[in-house]
Amino acid sequence: MHHILKAPFDRDKARILKAGDTVSLSGTIYTARDAAHKQMLELLKENKELPFDIKNQTIYYVGPCPCREGEIIGSAGPTTSYRMDAYAPTLIKLGETGMIGKGLRDQNVINAMKEYGAVYLGAIGGAGALMAECIKSQEIIAFPELGAEAVRRLEVKDFPLIVIIDSYGNNLYESGRKQFMKINL
Amino acid sequence: MREIDVTTIIKEVSRLCIQANYFLNIDIKQAMEKGVECENSHIGKEILDKLLINANLAADKKVAICQDTGMAVVFVTIGQEVHITGGGLSEAINEGVRRGYKEGFLRKSVVSDPIERVNTGDNTPAVIHYDIVEGDTLKIELAPKGFGSENMSALKMLKPSDGIEGVKKFILETVDKAGPNPCPPIVVGVGIGGTMEKASIMAKQALLRPINVRSSIEYVRNLENEMLDKINQLGIGPAGLGGNTTALAVNVETYPTHIAGLPVAINISCHVTRHAEVTL
């Protein structure tokens, strides 16, 4: 099934999306990857506020390329998500409803997604030039010293995504692969 | 003695950084096109199509194919009759990387210390491997390596009794475990023999060989073909969403080793498998 989805979206919307569905996402999302996640969790530990209200928000795991003057953003495909696994359950608990990345997630993340209602959306790894076309504006809102890893607010239009793991724990990596697996190690 | 000035090296390295990141190599492109035809998964076919569109878009717009423009790995083969003038060779290579990443609007992904992790801001230092040979030419091969795939690589010190079956098992286990993480379809570089570090360097060098060129050693060629076939039966598929195009090639390099050992290194590379070279 294909969904036209607007970000931010709440947990009820997240619950509608099923593994294997495709999504065109438009609206506001935030970027953060390894170093930004680490810093955000440190802020929480010190009882300080996050750079943005995480409730109902989607984080895109990306560190874009710089761009020439007059352009919006350089190549901006997803980074491998498992490196954010240590941090994601805390953010989901605080209301994060969407994560965009690529690659496997650990069980703690999936458990949090099931409990609180969040969805893991896949962008195509290695298609950074293509995905940058859907980004209509970007603004660094925190940790500028991190360069490519800074937290950015993005406006996206018709961002093409696939539901990889849904809020019920169904995993497209497992079900998709099963159909084509001819040898089992 | 032939003289090559560092200004030439700086200019060439800078150009190679940009070339390798903007343009998909023709052997890879052809393999992907073939993949579109042979892929049984509908979604897999669509992903391969999109990756080809992405590569064309990057070439047209002169932007990076992927935002992870990698850490610059440089293989230098230098003739002993070459004299570098005007400065140090390693510094010239680093200056070339510095300029290439800046002028090409490529992402700076290198941190100065693995634990303290402060970005160096210019993607240096590069990882440089030198090989001194006879002659008066200087060959520079530049392979910017992204870490989505680099992180899925592995090294194992097998026992001689593990033999070729042990090697096969290790290759398949490593690719299986990597799953969708390294952005399949992947290229698998394998180094067998030497010592721990020699095997690892060979695994990376194997990624420089065009993917339509097989090993000249018969058993190695057979291993490459068999492993490609088996990897594609793992079902991982394009982007890991299922399919029969998991790897585009398995390139294996070998080297003599010690009576007591069988080192095997596996370096996984994403569909871009960037590399560009120049001979001065």
XYZ file of N, CA and C in Angstrom, chain B residues 58-227:
510
model
N 23.973 12.328 -10.560
C 25.223 12.792 -9.939
C 26.211 13.258 -11.008
N 26.315 12.482 -12.097
C 27.248 12.834 -13.174
C 26.816 14.131 -13.864
N 25.500 14.263 -14.107
C 24.993 15.460 -14.792
C 25.154 16.712 -13.944
N 24.799 16.573 -12.659
C 24.808 17.746 -11.781
C 26.162 17.990 -11.138
N 27.082 17.074 -11.378
C 28.412 17.135 -10.766
C 28.316 17.248 -9.239
N 27.628 16.237 -8.692
C 27.569 16.095 -7.234
C 27.946 14.653 -6.887
N 28.160 14.406 -5.603
C 28.571 13.073 -5.172
C 27.439 12.062 -5.366
N 27.790 10.863 -5.817
C 26.816 9.780 -5.994
C 26.165 9.472 -4.650
N 26.989 9.444 -3.608
C 26.517 9.151 -2.247
C 27.116 10.201 -1.316
N 26.339 10.560 -0.282
C 26.833 11.594 0.641
C 28.035 11.131 1.458
N 28.188 9.815 1.622
C 29.402 9.340 2.307
C 30.511 9.267 1.275
N 31.251 10.351 1.181
C 32.308 10.435 0.173
C 33.619 9.836 0.699
N 33.510 9.189 1.839
C 34.553 8.282 2.281
C 35.789 8.879 2.906
N 36.611 7.969 3.425
C 37.972 8.311 3.832
C 38.824 7.978 2.610
N 39.751 8.842 2.275
C 40.548 8.637 1.060
C 41.628 7.583 1.313
N 41.507 6.452 0.624
C 42.540 5.419 0.692
C 43.347 5.531 -0.601
N 44.674 5.602 -0.453
C 45.513 5.843 -1.621
C 46.584 4.760 -1.732
N 46.614 4.120 -2.893
C 47.687 3.157 -3.179
C 48.666 3.823 -4.129
N 49.908 3.940 -3.681
C 50.927 4.587 -4.494
C 51.955 3.547 -4.914
N 52.161 3.422 -6.211
C 53.207 2.537 -6.724
C 54.263 3.433 -7.347
N 55.410 3.489 -6.696
C 56.414 4.470 -7.114
C 57.676 3.785 -7.632
N 58.079 4.182 -8.826
C 59.310 3.650 -9.410
C 60.519 4.198 -8.666
N 61.518 3.364 -8.486
C 62.682 3.816 -7.699
C 63.532 4.841 -8.450
N 63.198 5.056 -9.724
C 63.912 6.088 -10.484
C 63.201 7.439 -10.430
N 62.161 7.529 -9.624
C 61.413 8.789 -9.540
C 61.925 9.628 -8.372
N 62.124 10.886 -8.643
C 62.519 11.810 -7.591
C 61.412 12.858 -7.433
N 60.848 12.927 -6.238
C 59.779 13.897 -5.981
C 60.431 15.230 -5.592
N 60.022 16.288 -6.264
C 60.609 17.597 -5.951
C 59.562 18.544 -5.374
N 60.028 19.510 -4.637
C 59.151 20.590 -4.156
C 58.453 20.300 -2.842
N 58.675 19.135 -2.247
C 58.036 18.842 -0.962
C 57.903 17.350 -0.738
N 57.190 16.994 0.330
C 57.024 15.584 0.679
C 55.869 14.952 -0.093
N 56.005 13.678 -0.430
C 54.982 12.985 -1.210
C 53.696 12.802 -0.395
N 53.812 12.351 0.846
C 52.611 12.125 1.667
C 51.858 13.432 1.883
N 52.599 14.497 2.141
C 51.937 15.786 2.363
C 51.252 16.254 1.077
N 51.888 15.969 -0.063
C 51.283 16.369 -1.348
C 49.964 15.617 -1.564
N 49.951 14.339 -1.212
C 48.721 13.548 -1.361
C 47.633 14.111 -0.443
N 48.013 14.404 0.791
C 47.036 14.978 1.722
C 46.536 16.346 1.258
N 47.424 17.131 0.690
C 47.001 18.440 0.179
C 46.023 18.251 -0.993
N 46.280 17.241 -1.808
C 45.372 16.932 -2.918
C 43.991 16.536 -2.404
N 43.971 15.731 -1.343
C 42.697 15.316 -0.736
C 41.976 16.547 -0.173
N 42.733 17.364 0.535
C 42.186 18.589 1.136
C 41.490 19.441 0.070
N 42.198 19.653 -1.040
C 41.645 20.507 -2.106
C 40.490 19.832 -2.829
N 40.651 18.552 -3.120
C 39.613 17.837 -3.853
C 38.299 17.822 -3.096
N 38.367 17.565 -1.798
C 37.133 17.482 -0.993
C 36.484 18.854 -0.837
N 37.325 19.906 -0.819
C 36.765 21.256 -0.696
C 36.168 21.687 -2.040
N 36.967 21.590 -3.077
C 36.520 22.078 -4.394
C 35.372 21.239 -4.967
N 35.319 19.964 -4.579
C 34.281 19.087 -5.105
C 33.016 19.049 -4.254
N 32.980 19.852 -3.177
C 31.832 19.858 -2.260
C 31.544 18.438 -1.751
N 32.605 17.764 -1.361
C 32.479 16.405 -0.850
C 32.455 16.470 0.676
N 31.815 15.490 1.290
C 31.653 15.522 2.749
C 32.972 15.216 3.459
N 33.241 15.978 4.481
C 34.452 15.741 5.276
C 34.074 14.819 6.424
N 34.580 13.602 6.362
C 34.101 12.569 7.291
C 35.186 12.044 8.229
N 36.335 12.728 8.276
C 37.439 12.185 9.072
C 37.562 12.913 10.409
N 37.676 12.133 11.499
C 37.918 12.720 12.818
C 39.375 12.496 13.211
N 39.915 13.447 13.988
C 41.359 13.458 14.249
C 41.800 12.349 15.190
N 40.868 11.850 15.988
C 41.221 10.816 16.952
C 40.029 9.860 17.071
N 40.294 8.549 17.110
C 39.170 7.609 17.115
C 38.313 7.678 18.374
N 38.855 8.190 19.465
C 38.085 8.268 20.707
C 37.572 9.689 20.953
N 38.429 10.670 20.749
C 37.992 12.055 21.023
C 37.100 12.608 19.917
N 37.278 12.137 18.676
C 36.359 12.365 17.566
C 36.040 13.817 17.236
N 37.060 14.591 16.931
C 36.844 15.952 16.431
C 37.137 15.933 14.928
N 36.169 16.444 14.143
C 36.327 16.410 12.687
C 37.519 17.270 12.267
N 38.354 16.735 11.373
C 39.531 17.502 10.938
C 39.125 18.613 9.966
N 37.917 18.530 9.444
C 37.402 19.616 8.611
C 37.843 19.606 7.161
N 38.793 18.743 6.816
C 39.250 18.742 5.420
C 39.438 17.328 4.855
N 38.899 16.361 5.569
C 38.947 14.944 5.188
C 40.349 14.342 5.182
N 41.327 15.039 5.737
C 42.649 14.435 5.888
C 42.788 13.969 7.333
N 43.706 13.071 7.616
C 44.656 12.484 6.677
C 44.059 11.344 5.852
N 44.692 11.105 4.705
C 44.350 9.939 3.902
C 45.056 8.722 4.492
N 44.578 7.536 4.127
C 45.306 6.306 4.465
C 46.127 5.956 3.229
N 47.442 5.979 3.365
C 48.301 5.815 2.181
C 49.125 4.531 2.276
N 49.101 3.752 1.201
C 49.940 2.547 1.111
C 50.967 2.752 0.001
N 52.224 2.524 0.331
C 53.290 2.707 -0.669
C 53.855 1.375 -1.115
N 54.160 1.311 -2.397
C 54.848 0.148 -2.937
C 55.949 0.664 -3.859
N 57.177 0.243 -3.597
C 58.293 0.717 -4.425
C 58.649 -0.352 -5.440
N 58.678 0.061 -6.715
C 58.968 -0.892 -7.796
C 60.091 -0.336 -8.670
N 60.515 -1.122 -9.655
C 61.498 -0.617 -10.614
C 60.824 0.385 -11.543
N 61.644 1.211 -12.198
C 61.090 2.095 -13.215
C 61.014 3.547 -12.799
N 60.428 4.372 -13.681
C 60.415 5.813 -13.426
C 59.015 6.410 -13.532
N 58.011 5.576 -13.184
C 56.650 6.127 -13.177
C 56.066 6.124 -11.762
N 55.034 6.926 -11.604
C 54.350 7.021 -10.320
C 52.866 6.782 -10.573
N 52.352 5.705 -9.963
C 50.936 5.396 -10.144
C 50.198 5.698 -8.844
N 49.122 6.441 -8.965
C 48.309 6.765 -7.790
C 46.900 6.219 -8.012
N 46.487 5.314 -7.131
C 45.117 4.793 -7.178
C 44.397 5.328 -5.945
N 43.273 5.990 -6.180
C 42.558 6.588 -5.073
C 41.204 5.906 -4.910
N 40.945 5.427 -3.697
C 39.699 4.703 -3.445
C 39.019 5.284 -2.207
N 38.158 6.287 -2.384
C 37.445 6.840 -1.226
C 36.491 5.772 -0.682
N 36.602 5.455 0.613
C 35.838 4.325 1.152
C 34.827 4.807 2.178
N 33.559 4.551 1.896
C 32.502 4.871 2.843
C 32.471 3.819 3.938
N 31.943 4.228 5.101
C 32.038 3.314 6.242
C 30.779 2.499 6.515
N 29.704 2.762 5.765
C 28.555 1.871 5.890
C 28.985 0.465 5.522
N 29.796 0.379 4.485
C 30.292 -0.931 4.052
C 31.583 -1.317 4.776
N 32.449 -0.327 5.021
C 33.727 -0.636 5.687
C 33.475 -1.302 7.049
N 32.449 -0.820 7.748
C 32.135 -1.369 9.072
C 31.689 -2.826 9.026
N 31.303 -3.305 7.860
C 30.831 -4.688 7.732
C 31.972 -5.639 7.352
N 33.181 -5.122 7.274
C 34.331 -5.928 6.864
C 34.853 -6.755 8.034
N 35.652 -7.769 7.733
C 36.103 -8.672 8.800
C 37.419 -9.336 8.458
N 38.114 -9.721 9.499
C 39.385 -10.432 9.349
C 39.341 -11.657 10.244
N 39.839 -12.768 9.731
C 39.895 -13.966 10.571
C 41.188 -14.714 10.299
N 41.840 -15.134 11.365
C 43.049 -15.923 11.211
C 42.631 -17.396 11.264
N 42.411 -17.965 10.083
C 41.994 -19.366 10.022
C 43.189 -20.284 10.241
N 42.909 -21.557 10.491
C 43.975 -22.551 10.610
C 44.207 -23.148 9.219
N 45.435 -23.583 8.918
C 45.674 -24.217 7.608
C 44.685 -25.358 7.347
N 44.300 -26.074 8.387
C 43.376 -27.205 8.202
C 41.964 -26.742 7.817
N 41.644 -25.467 8.045
C 40.331 -24.950 7.627
C 40.216 -24.940 6.099
N 41.367 -24.718 5.445
C 41.427 -24.796 3.980
C 40.434 -23.917 3.253
N 40.201 -24.260 1.982
C 39.334 -23.433 1.132
C 37.883 -23.454 1.629
N 37.474 -24.566 2.243
C 36.101 -24.626 2.765
C 35.918 -23.626 3.904
N 36.962 -23.475 4.713
C 36.920 -22.501 5.805
C 36.833 -21.078 5.266
N 37.566 -20.841 4.174
C 37.547 -19.516 3.543
C 36.133 -19.217 3.032
N 35.539 -20.183 2.348
C 34.189 -19.999 1.781
C 33.175 -19.693 2.883
N 33.284 -20.470 3.957
C 32.342 -20.312 5.068
C 32.450 -18.895 5.658
N 33.685 -18.442 5.811
C 33.907 -17.119 6.399
C 33.362 -16.008 5.490
N 33.572 -16.165 4.180
C 33.062 -15.148 3.243
C 31.533 -15.082 3.336
N 30.890 -16.231 3.267
C 29.417 -16.254 3.280
C 28.858 -15.738 4.603
N 29.497 -16.125 5.708
C 29.028 -15.655 7.019
C 29.138 -14.138 7.132
N 30.235 -13.601 6.599
C 30.454 -12.149 6.707
C 29.407 -11.389 5.900
N 29.127 -11.854 4.687
C 28.139 -11.176 3.836
C 26.736 -11.333 4.432
N 26.457 -12.531 4.952
C 25.158 -12.812 5.562
C 24.896 -11.863 6.738
N 25.912 -11.726 7.564
C 25.796 -10.881 8.754
C 25.653 -9.397 8.367
N 26.324 -9.000 7.295
C 26.257 -7.596 6.844
C 24.842 -7.250 6.395
N 24.153 -8.226 5.784
C 22.767 -8.024 5.348
C 22.578 -6.744 4.553
N 21.607 -5.922 4.961
C 21.318 -4.702 4.204
C 22.273 -3.544 4.507
N 23.060 -3.664 5.574
C 23.834 -2.512 6.057
C 24.799 -1.874 5.048
N 25.529 -2.665 4.242
C 26.537 -2.027 3.376
C 25.999 -1.497 2.047
N 24.683 -1.306 1.913
C 24.072 -0.827 0.672
C 24.279 -1.775 -0.505
N 23.724 -2.988 -0.438
C 23.818 -3.888 -1.573
C 23.073 -3.335 -2.787
N 23.477 -3.681 -4.028
C 24.450 -4.716 -4.341
C 25.894 -4.305 -4.009
N 26.609 -5.250 -3.446
C 27.957 -4.982 -2.950
C 29.023 -5.573 -3.871
N 30.257 -5.133 -3.662
C 31.406 -5.796 -4.249
C 32.203 -6.325 -3.061
N 32.637 -7.581 -3.157
C 33.336 -8.202 -2.033
C 34.810 -8.381 -2.388
N 35.667 -7.715 -1.633
C 37.110 -7.869 -1.810
C 37.624 -8.855 -0.781
N 38.413 -9.821 -1.232
C 38.929 -10.833 -0.307
C 40.451 -10.923 -0.444
N 41.141 -10.929 0.682
C 42.589 -11.133 0.702
C 42.883 -12.407 1.463
N 43.598 -13.319 0.816
C 43.930 -14.593 1.474
C 45.442 -14.741 1.517
N 45.989 -14.994 2.708
C 47.418 -15.248 2.850
C 48.164 -14.073 3.456
N 49.498 -14.107 3.338
C 50.334 -13.069 3.937
C 50.248 -13.102 5.447
N 50.145 -11.921 6.031
C 49.988 -11.782 7.479
C 48.651 -11.069 7.721
N 48.379 -10.756 8.980
C 47.125 -10.090 9.302
C 46.926 -8.824 8.463
N 47.940 -7.942 8.449
C 47.756 -6.661 7.739
C 47.835 -6.843 6.232
N 48.636 -7.809 5.779
C 48.748 -8.030 4.332
C 47.410 -8.506 3.764
N 46.759 -9.382 4.488
C 45.453 -9.884 4.027
C 44.456 -8.730 3.916
N 44.484 -7.839 4.897
C 43.538 -6.714 4.889
C 43.812 -5.758 3.730
N 45.091 -5.491 3.501
C 45.432 -4.589 2.395
C 45.032 -5.223 1.059
N 45.263 -6.534 0.931
C 44.872 -7.214 -0.318
C 43.365 -7.174 -0.528
N 42.621 -7.315 0.565
C 41.158 -7.286 0.446
C 40.711 -5.943 -0.117
N 41.381 -4.882 0.313
C 41.013 -3.557 -0.210
C 41.506 -3.406 -1.639
N 42.733 -3.893 -1.912
C 43.259 -3.804 -3.281
C 42.371 -4.570 -4.267
N 41.802 -5.652 -3.785
C 40.944 -6.468 -4.655
C 39.770 -5.634 -5.180
N 39.365 -4.627 -4.401
C 38.240 -3.775 -4.816
C 38.628 -2.828 -5.950
N 39.926 -2.695 -6.201
C 40.380 -1.804 -7.276
C 40.315 -2.504 -8.633
N 40.308 -3.829 -8.599
C 40.280 -4.582 -9.863
C 38.889 -4.450 -10.497
N 38.839 -4.144 -11.813
C 37.518 -4.055 -12.445
C 36.707 -5.312 -12.164
N 35.405 -5.143 -11.964
C 34.614 -6.291 -11.517
C 34.311 -7.276 -12.647
N 34.665 -6.896 -13.891
C 34.488 -7.857 -14.984
C 35.780 -8.595 -15.312
N 36.792 -8.436 -14.478
C 38.069 -9.139 -14.690
C 38.235 -10.183 -13.590
N 38.396 -11.442 -13.985
C 38.545 -12.520 -13.005
C 40.021 -12.818 -12.767
N 40.307 -13.497 -11.686
C 41.691 -13.826 -11.323
C 42.327 -14.708 -12.388
N 43.651 -14.583 -12.544
C 44.363 -15.411 -13.527
C 44.688 -16.792 -12.947
N 44.509 -16.955 -11.641
C 44.788 -18.256 -11.010
C 43.493 -19.080 -11.018
N 43.567 -20.298 -11.518
C 42.343 -21.055 -11.763
C 41.496 -21.283 -10.500
N 42.140 -21.738 -9.420
C 41.313 -22.042 -8.236
C 40.724 -20.766 -7.633
N 41.460 -19.647 -7.796
C 40.956 -18.377 -7.268
C 39.760 -17.908 -8.100
N 39.892 -18.099 -9.422
C 38.801 -17.733 -10.335
C 37.541 -18.533 -10.001
N 37.753 -19.830 -9.754
C 36.616 -20.683 -9.390
C 35.982 -20.239 -8.074
N 36.853 -19.860 -7.140
C 36.360 -19.382 -5.845
C 35.531 -18.108 -6.029
N 36.041 -17.197 -6.856
C 35.318 -15.937 -7.111
C 33.934 -16.220 -7.692
N 33.895 -17.103 -8.681
C 32.614 -17.407 -9.336
C 31.645 -18.108 -8.386
N 32.179 -19.078 -7.650
C 31.315 -19.834 -6.735
C 30.763 -18.927 -5.634
N 31.635 -18.063 -5.106
C 31.187 -17.190 -4.016
C 30.149 -16.179 -4.493
